[in-house]
Amino acid sequence: MTDKVFSKPFTQQEAIPEAGIERAVEVLRSGRLHRYNVADGETAEVAQLETAFADYIGQQYCLACASGGYAMHIALKAAGIKHGDKVLTNAFTLAPVPGAINNAGGEPVLVEIDENYLVDLKHLEQMMIEFRAGFFIISHMRGHIADMDAIVKLCDQHQVILIEDCAHTMGAYWNGKRSGTFGRIGCFSTQTYKHLNSGEGGFLTTDDAQIMARAVMHSGSYMLFERHDAAPDVSVFADIKLDTPNYSGRMDNLRAAILRAQLPLLDENCRRWNDRYRALEKVLSSNPRIQLSQRPHKEAFVGSSFQFRIEELNQGQIDDFVQTCAARGVELKWFGGKEPHGFTSRYDSWRYLDNKQHLPNTLHILATTFDLRIPLTFSVDDMIVIGEIISDVASGVF
Ligand SMILES: *Cc1c(COP(=O)(O)O)cnc(C)c1O
């Protein structure tokens, strides 16, 4: 038993590194905020950031853009989606994923998840066959990475183009290979609650020159594509540039300056997230009522959030559990509610989807899942206190 109360906010991020603030001020003083507005001989912050991120991920090409959702939208367009095409995605994801599919003219087809929040491979194959989907945006939701070797194989077998939503796996690996490099395209977010913070922003990465050239044109490059470094040779644009609509969604130099200073700290921050994740996991593992995710040994994840499940709670007990934790300063999300709250993601709240699917496994898992964010402003000791409070309250609600 503990009567501890936790008092730090769950939404407070760390400050932008001083080097980023200084560089951002220089960009502001220069007045050259637009990525294509460069002085003679200058390489824009955005172009430098793209090169640095392409190197980090180990892909040839990178496009920095306005958001992660935007990156997925133009990823689908650049990969050749046609109006009405079916696009697979996991049923447990965040609203920007079905939104990006809709924005690209596609129709989402949802795939069940299992109790470890991984895509259900049998259901995936069934949906591939039933809907003849040409695309699969796998969303590594909350940082859980499914068996990527099996997924790549299935996609090849059924001629499905794989696009990865790495909003929660920037810095993670599967079997020694970076998340985001398994699919034809990787999409990342630099929105405040992700692994890099520019307020809003995103990246698209690929090794495919045609796709990259189309993505650059879509992002709104006004025929200034030669000012990209992490992009294919200008000759690749010759056939593409007049056939690719401008869906303006560039990143600007101010945000790029902020991000460029954070990128060298990313791997160390991933380790810090995992120290916090493991500390919480250790405390919760001593309570048999709490089910923790089994993480495959090939998965080198980034523990920037934590999910656990409690079976057998009725509605009153769930409300009680969440409210008592909140009263003691621990903000939990529960994905089972009829109405979405904050950022919660239950697929039946995307009522605009044409395809009305019923996914009983996903609904059951979400109805028994609790989720919390791990901001780096929390210490390892904070995670122990949070774990003690959760465990204590969980024991009390039965
Ligand atoms: C944040 C997020 C995105 C992209 O979000 P943006 O706000 O558009 O950058 C995509 N997928 C998931 C799972 C996310 O959490």
Coordinates of C-alpha atoms in Angstrom, one line a residue, residues 111-368:
V111 CA -7.1 -5.2 -39.5
E112 CA -7.5 -6.8 -36.1
I113 CA -4.8 -6.5 -33.5
D114 CA -3.7 -9.1 -30.9
E115 CA -3.3 -8.7 -27.1
N116 CA 0.2 -7.3 -27.6
Y117 CA -1.2 -4.6 -29.9
L118 CA 0.4 -6.2 -33.0
V119 CA -1.3 -6.7 -36.3
D120 CA -3.0 -10.0 -36.5
L121 CA -1.2 -11.7 -39.4
K122 CA -4.0 -14.1 -40.2
H123 CA -6.6 -11.4 -40.4
L124 CA -4.2 -9.3 -42.4
E125 CA -3.9 -11.9 -45.1
Q126 CA -7.6 -12.5 -45.0
M127 CA -8.2 -8.8 -45.6
M128 CA -5.6 -8.6 -48.3
I129 CA -7.4 -11.3 -50.2
E130 CA -11.0 -10.3 -49.5
F131 CA -10.5 -6.6 -50.4
R132 CA -7.6 -6.9 -52.9
A133 CA -6.0 -4.0 -51.2
G134 CA -3.0 -2.5 -53.0
F135 CA -1.6 -0.7 -50.0
F136 CA -1.0 -1.4 -46.3
I137 CA -0.1 1.4 -43.9
I138 CA 1.2 -0.4 -40.9
S139 CA 0.9 1.8 -37.9
H140 CA 3.5 0.8 -35.3
M141 CA 1.0 2.1 -32.7
R142 CA 2.4 3.0 -29.3
G143 CA 5.7 1.6 -30.5
H144 CA 4.7 -2.0 -30.8
I145 CA 6.4 -3.6 -33.8
A146 CA 4.9 -6.7 -35.4
D147 CA 6.9 -9.5 -37.1
M148 CA 8.2 -7.4 -40.0
D149 CA 9.8 -10.3 -41.8
A150 CA 6.4 -12.0 -42.0
I151 CA 4.6 -8.8 -43.0
V152 CA 7.1 -8.0 -45.8
K153 CA 6.6 -11.5 -47.0
L154 CA 2.8 -11.3 -47.0
C155 CA 2.9 -7.9 -48.8
D156 CA 5.2 -9.3 -51.5
Q157 CA 3.1 -12.4 -51.9
H158 CA -0.1 -10.3 -52.4
Q159 CA 1.5 -7.4 -54.2
V160 CA 0.7 -4.9 -51.5
I161 CA 2.8 -1.8 -51.2
L162 CA 3.9 -1.4 -47.6
I163 CA 4.0 2.1 -46.0
E164 CA 5.1 2.4 -42.4
D165 CA 3.7 4.8 -39.9
C166 CA 6.6 5.3 -37.5
A167 CA 5.1 8.1 -35.4
H168 CA 5.9 6.0 -32.3
T169 CA 9.0 4.1 -33.6
M170 CA 11.4 6.8 -34.6
G171 CA 14.7 5.3 -33.3
A172 CA 13.4 1.7 -33.0
Y173 CA 14.6 -1.4 -34.7
W174 CA 13.2 -4.8 -35.7
N175 CA 15.8 -7.5 -35.8
G176 CA 18.6 -5.0 -36.1
K177 CA 17.0 -3.0 -39.0
R178 CA 15.5 0.4 -38.4
S179 CA 11.7 0.8 -38.2
G180 CA 10.7 2.7 -41.3
T181 CA 13.0 0.8 -43.7
F182 CA 10.9 -2.3 -44.2
G183 CA 8.3 -0.7 -46.4
R184 CA 8.5 1.2 -49.6
I185 CA 8.1 4.4 -47.6
G186 CA 8.5 5.3 -44.0
C187 CA 6.5 8.2 -42.4
F188 CA 7.4 10.0 -39.2
S189 CA 6.0 12.7 -37.1
T190 CA 7.8 15.5 -35.2
Q191 CA 4.7 16.8 -33.5
T192 CA 5.2 17.7 -29.9
Y193 CA 4.3 14.4 -28.3
K194 CA 6.5 12.3 -30.5
H195 CA 10.3 11.5 -30.4
L196 CA 11.4 14.8 -31.9
N197 CA 9.5 18.0 -31.2
S198 CA 8.9 20.9 -33.7
G199 CA 5.4 21.5 -32.7
E200 CA 4.2 20.2 -36.0
G201 CA 6.1 18.4 -38.7
G202 CA 6.9 15.1 -40.3
F203 CA 9.3 13.1 -42.6
L204 CA 8.8 10.8 -45.5
T205 CA 11.8 8.5 -46.3
T206 CA 12.3 6.0 -49.1
D207 CA 14.9 4.5 -51.4
D208 CA 12.6 4.7 -54.4
A209 CA 13.7 7.6 -56.7
Q210 CA 10.4 7.9 -58.6
I211 CA 8.3 7.9 -55.4
M212 CA 10.6 10.5 -53.9
A213 CA 10.5 12.8 -56.9
R214 CA 6.7 12.6 -56.9
A215 CA 6.6 13.3 -53.1
V216 CA 8.8 16.4 -53.5
M217 CA 6.5 17.7 -56.3
H218 CA 3.4 17.0 -54.2
S219 CA 4.8 18.8 -51.2
G220 CA 4.9 22.0 -53.3
S221 CA 8.4 22.5 -54.6
Y222 CA 7.6 25.1 -57.3
M223 CA 10.2 23.6 -59.6
L224 CA 12.9 24.3 -57.1
F225 CA 13.5 20.6 -56.5
E226 CA 17.2 21.0 -57.2
R227 CA 17.4 22.7 -53.8
H228 CA 16.9 19.3 -52.2
D229 CA 20.0 17.2 -51.3
A230 CA 18.4 14.0 -50.0
A231 CA 16.4 13.6 -53.3
P232 CA 17.1 12.0 -56.6
D233 CA 18.9 13.6 -59.5
V234 CA 17.0 16.4 -61.3
S235 CA 16.8 14.1 -64.4
V236 CA 14.3 11.9 -62.4
F237 CA 11.9 14.9 -62.2
A238 CA 11.8 15.5 -65.9
D239 CA 8.9 13.1 -66.5
I240 CA 7.2 13.7 -63.3
K241 CA 7.1 17.4 -62.6
L242 CA 4.2 18.4 -64.8
D243 CA 2.0 15.4 -63.8
T244 CA 2.2 15.8 -60.1
P245 CA -0.2 18.2 -58.3
N246 CA 1.1 20.6 -55.6
Y247 CA -0.5 19.7 -52.2
S248 CA 1.5 22.4 -50.4
G249 CA 2.8 20.9 -47.2
R250 CA 6.5 21.9 -46.8
M251 CA 8.5 22.2 -43.7
D252 CA 10.0 25.6 -42.9
N253 CA 13.5 26.5 -41.8
L254 CA 12.5 27.5 -38.3
R255 CA 11.2 24.1 -37.5
A256 CA 14.1 22.4 -39.3
A257 CA 16.5 24.4 -37.1
I258 CA 14.8 23.2 -33.9
L259 CA 14.8 19.6 -35.2
R260 CA 18.4 19.6 -36.4
A261 CA 19.6 20.3 -32.9
Q262 CA 17.5 17.5 -31.4
L263 CA 18.5 14.7 -33.9
P264 CA 21.9 14.0 -32.4
L265 CA 20.2 13.5 -29.0
L266 CA 17.6 11.1 -30.3
D267 CA 19.4 7.7 -29.6
E268 CA 20.3 8.8 -26.1
N269 CA 16.7 9.9 -25.5
C270 CA 15.4 6.5 -26.7
R271 CA 17.6 4.9 -24.0
R272 CA 16.2 7.3 -21.4
W273 CA 12.6 6.4 -22.5
N274 CA 13.5 2.7 -22.1
D275 CA 15.0 3.2 -18.6
R276 CA 11.7 4.7 -17.6
Y277 CA 9.6 2.1 -19.4
R278 CA 11.5 -0.8 -17.7
A279 CA 11.2 0.8 -14.3
L280 CA 7.4 1.0 -14.6
E281 CA 7.2 -2.4 -16.1
K282 CA 9.2 -3.9 -13.1
V283 CA 6.8 -2.4 -10.6
L284 CA 3.6 -3.4 -12.4
S285 CA 4.9 -6.9 -13.1
S286 CA 4.6 -7.7 -9.4
N287 CA 0.8 -7.3 -9.6
P288 CA -0.8 -10.4 -11.0
R289 CA -4.0 -8.5 -11.9
I290 CA -2.1 -6.4 -14.4
Q291 CA -1.3 -7.9 -17.8
L292 CA 1.8 -6.5 -19.5
S293 CA 2.6 -6.6 -23.2
Q294 CA 5.0 -9.5 -24.2
R295 CA 7.6 -7.8 -26.3
P296 CA 9.2 -10.0 -29.0
H297 CA 13.0 -10.3 -28.5
K298 CA 13.6 -9.0 -32.1
E299 CA 11.9 -5.8 -31.2
A300 CA 14.1 -2.9 -30.0
F301 CA 11.4 -0.5 -29.2
V302 CA 11.3 3.0 -27.8
G303 CA 9.3 3.0 -24.6
S304 CA 7.8 6.5 -24.9
S305 CA 4.4 5.2 -23.8
F306 CA 3.1 2.3 -21.7
Q307 CA 0.1 0.0 -22.1
F308 CA -1.3 -2.6 -19.7
R309 CA -4.5 -4.5 -19.5
I310 CA -6.8 -5.5 -16.7
E311 CA -9.4 -8.2 -17.6
E312 CA -12.6 -8.7 -15.7
L313 CA -13.4 -5.1 -14.7
N314 CA -16.9 -3.9 -15.1
Q315 CA -17.8 -0.4 -16.3
G316 CA -18.1 0.9 -12.8
Q317 CA -14.7 -0.5 -11.8
I318 CA -13.0 0.9 -14.9
D319 CA -14.4 4.4 -14.2
D320 CA -13.4 4.0 -10.6
F321 CA -9.9 2.8 -11.5
V322 CA -9.2 5.7 -14.0
Q323 CA -10.7 8.3 -11.6
T324 CA -8.8 7.1 -8.5
C325 CA -5.6 7.1 -10.5
A326 CA -6.3 10.6 -11.8
A327 CA -7.1 11.8 -8.2
R328 CA -3.6 10.6 -7.3
G329 CA -2.0 12.4 -10.2
V330 CA -1.7 9.5 -12.7
E331 CA -3.4 10.2 -16.0
L332 CA -4.5 7.1 -17.7
K333 CA -6.2 6.8 -21.0
W334 CA -8.8 4.1 -21.5
F335 CA -9.7 3.2 -25.1
G336 CA -13.0 1.5 -24.4
G337 CA -15.3 4.6 -24.0
K338 CA -18.2 5.2 -26.4
E339 CA -17.0 8.7 -27.1
P340 CA -13.4 9.5 -27.9
H341 CA -11.6 11.6 -25.3
G342 CA -8.4 13.6 -26.1
F343 CA -6.3 11.5 -28.4
T344 CA -8.0 8.1 -27.9
S345 CA -8.4 6.0 -30.9
R346 CA -11.3 3.6 -31.3
Y347 CA -12.0 2.8 -34.9
D348 CA -15.8 3.1 -34.6
S349 CA -15.4 6.8 -33.8
W350 CA -14.3 7.3 -37.4
R351 CA -17.9 7.3 -38.6
Y352 CA -17.0 8.5 -42.1
L353 CA -15.5 5.2 -43.0
D354 CA -17.6 3.6 -45.8
N355 CA -16.7 0.1 -44.9
K356 CA -18.5 -0.8 -41.7
Q357 CA -16.3 -3.5 -40.1
H358 CA -16.8 -5.3 -36.8
L359 CA -13.6 -6.2 -35.1
P360 CA -14.4 -8.0 -31.9
N361 CA -10.8 -8.8 -30.9
T362 CA -9.6 -5.2 -31.2
L363 CA -12.7 -3.9 -29.3
H364 CA -12.1 -6.4 -26.5
I365 CA -8.4 -5.5 -26.3
L366 CA -9.1 -1.8 -26.3
A367 CA -11.8 -2.1 -23.7
T368 CA -9.3 -3.7 -21.3

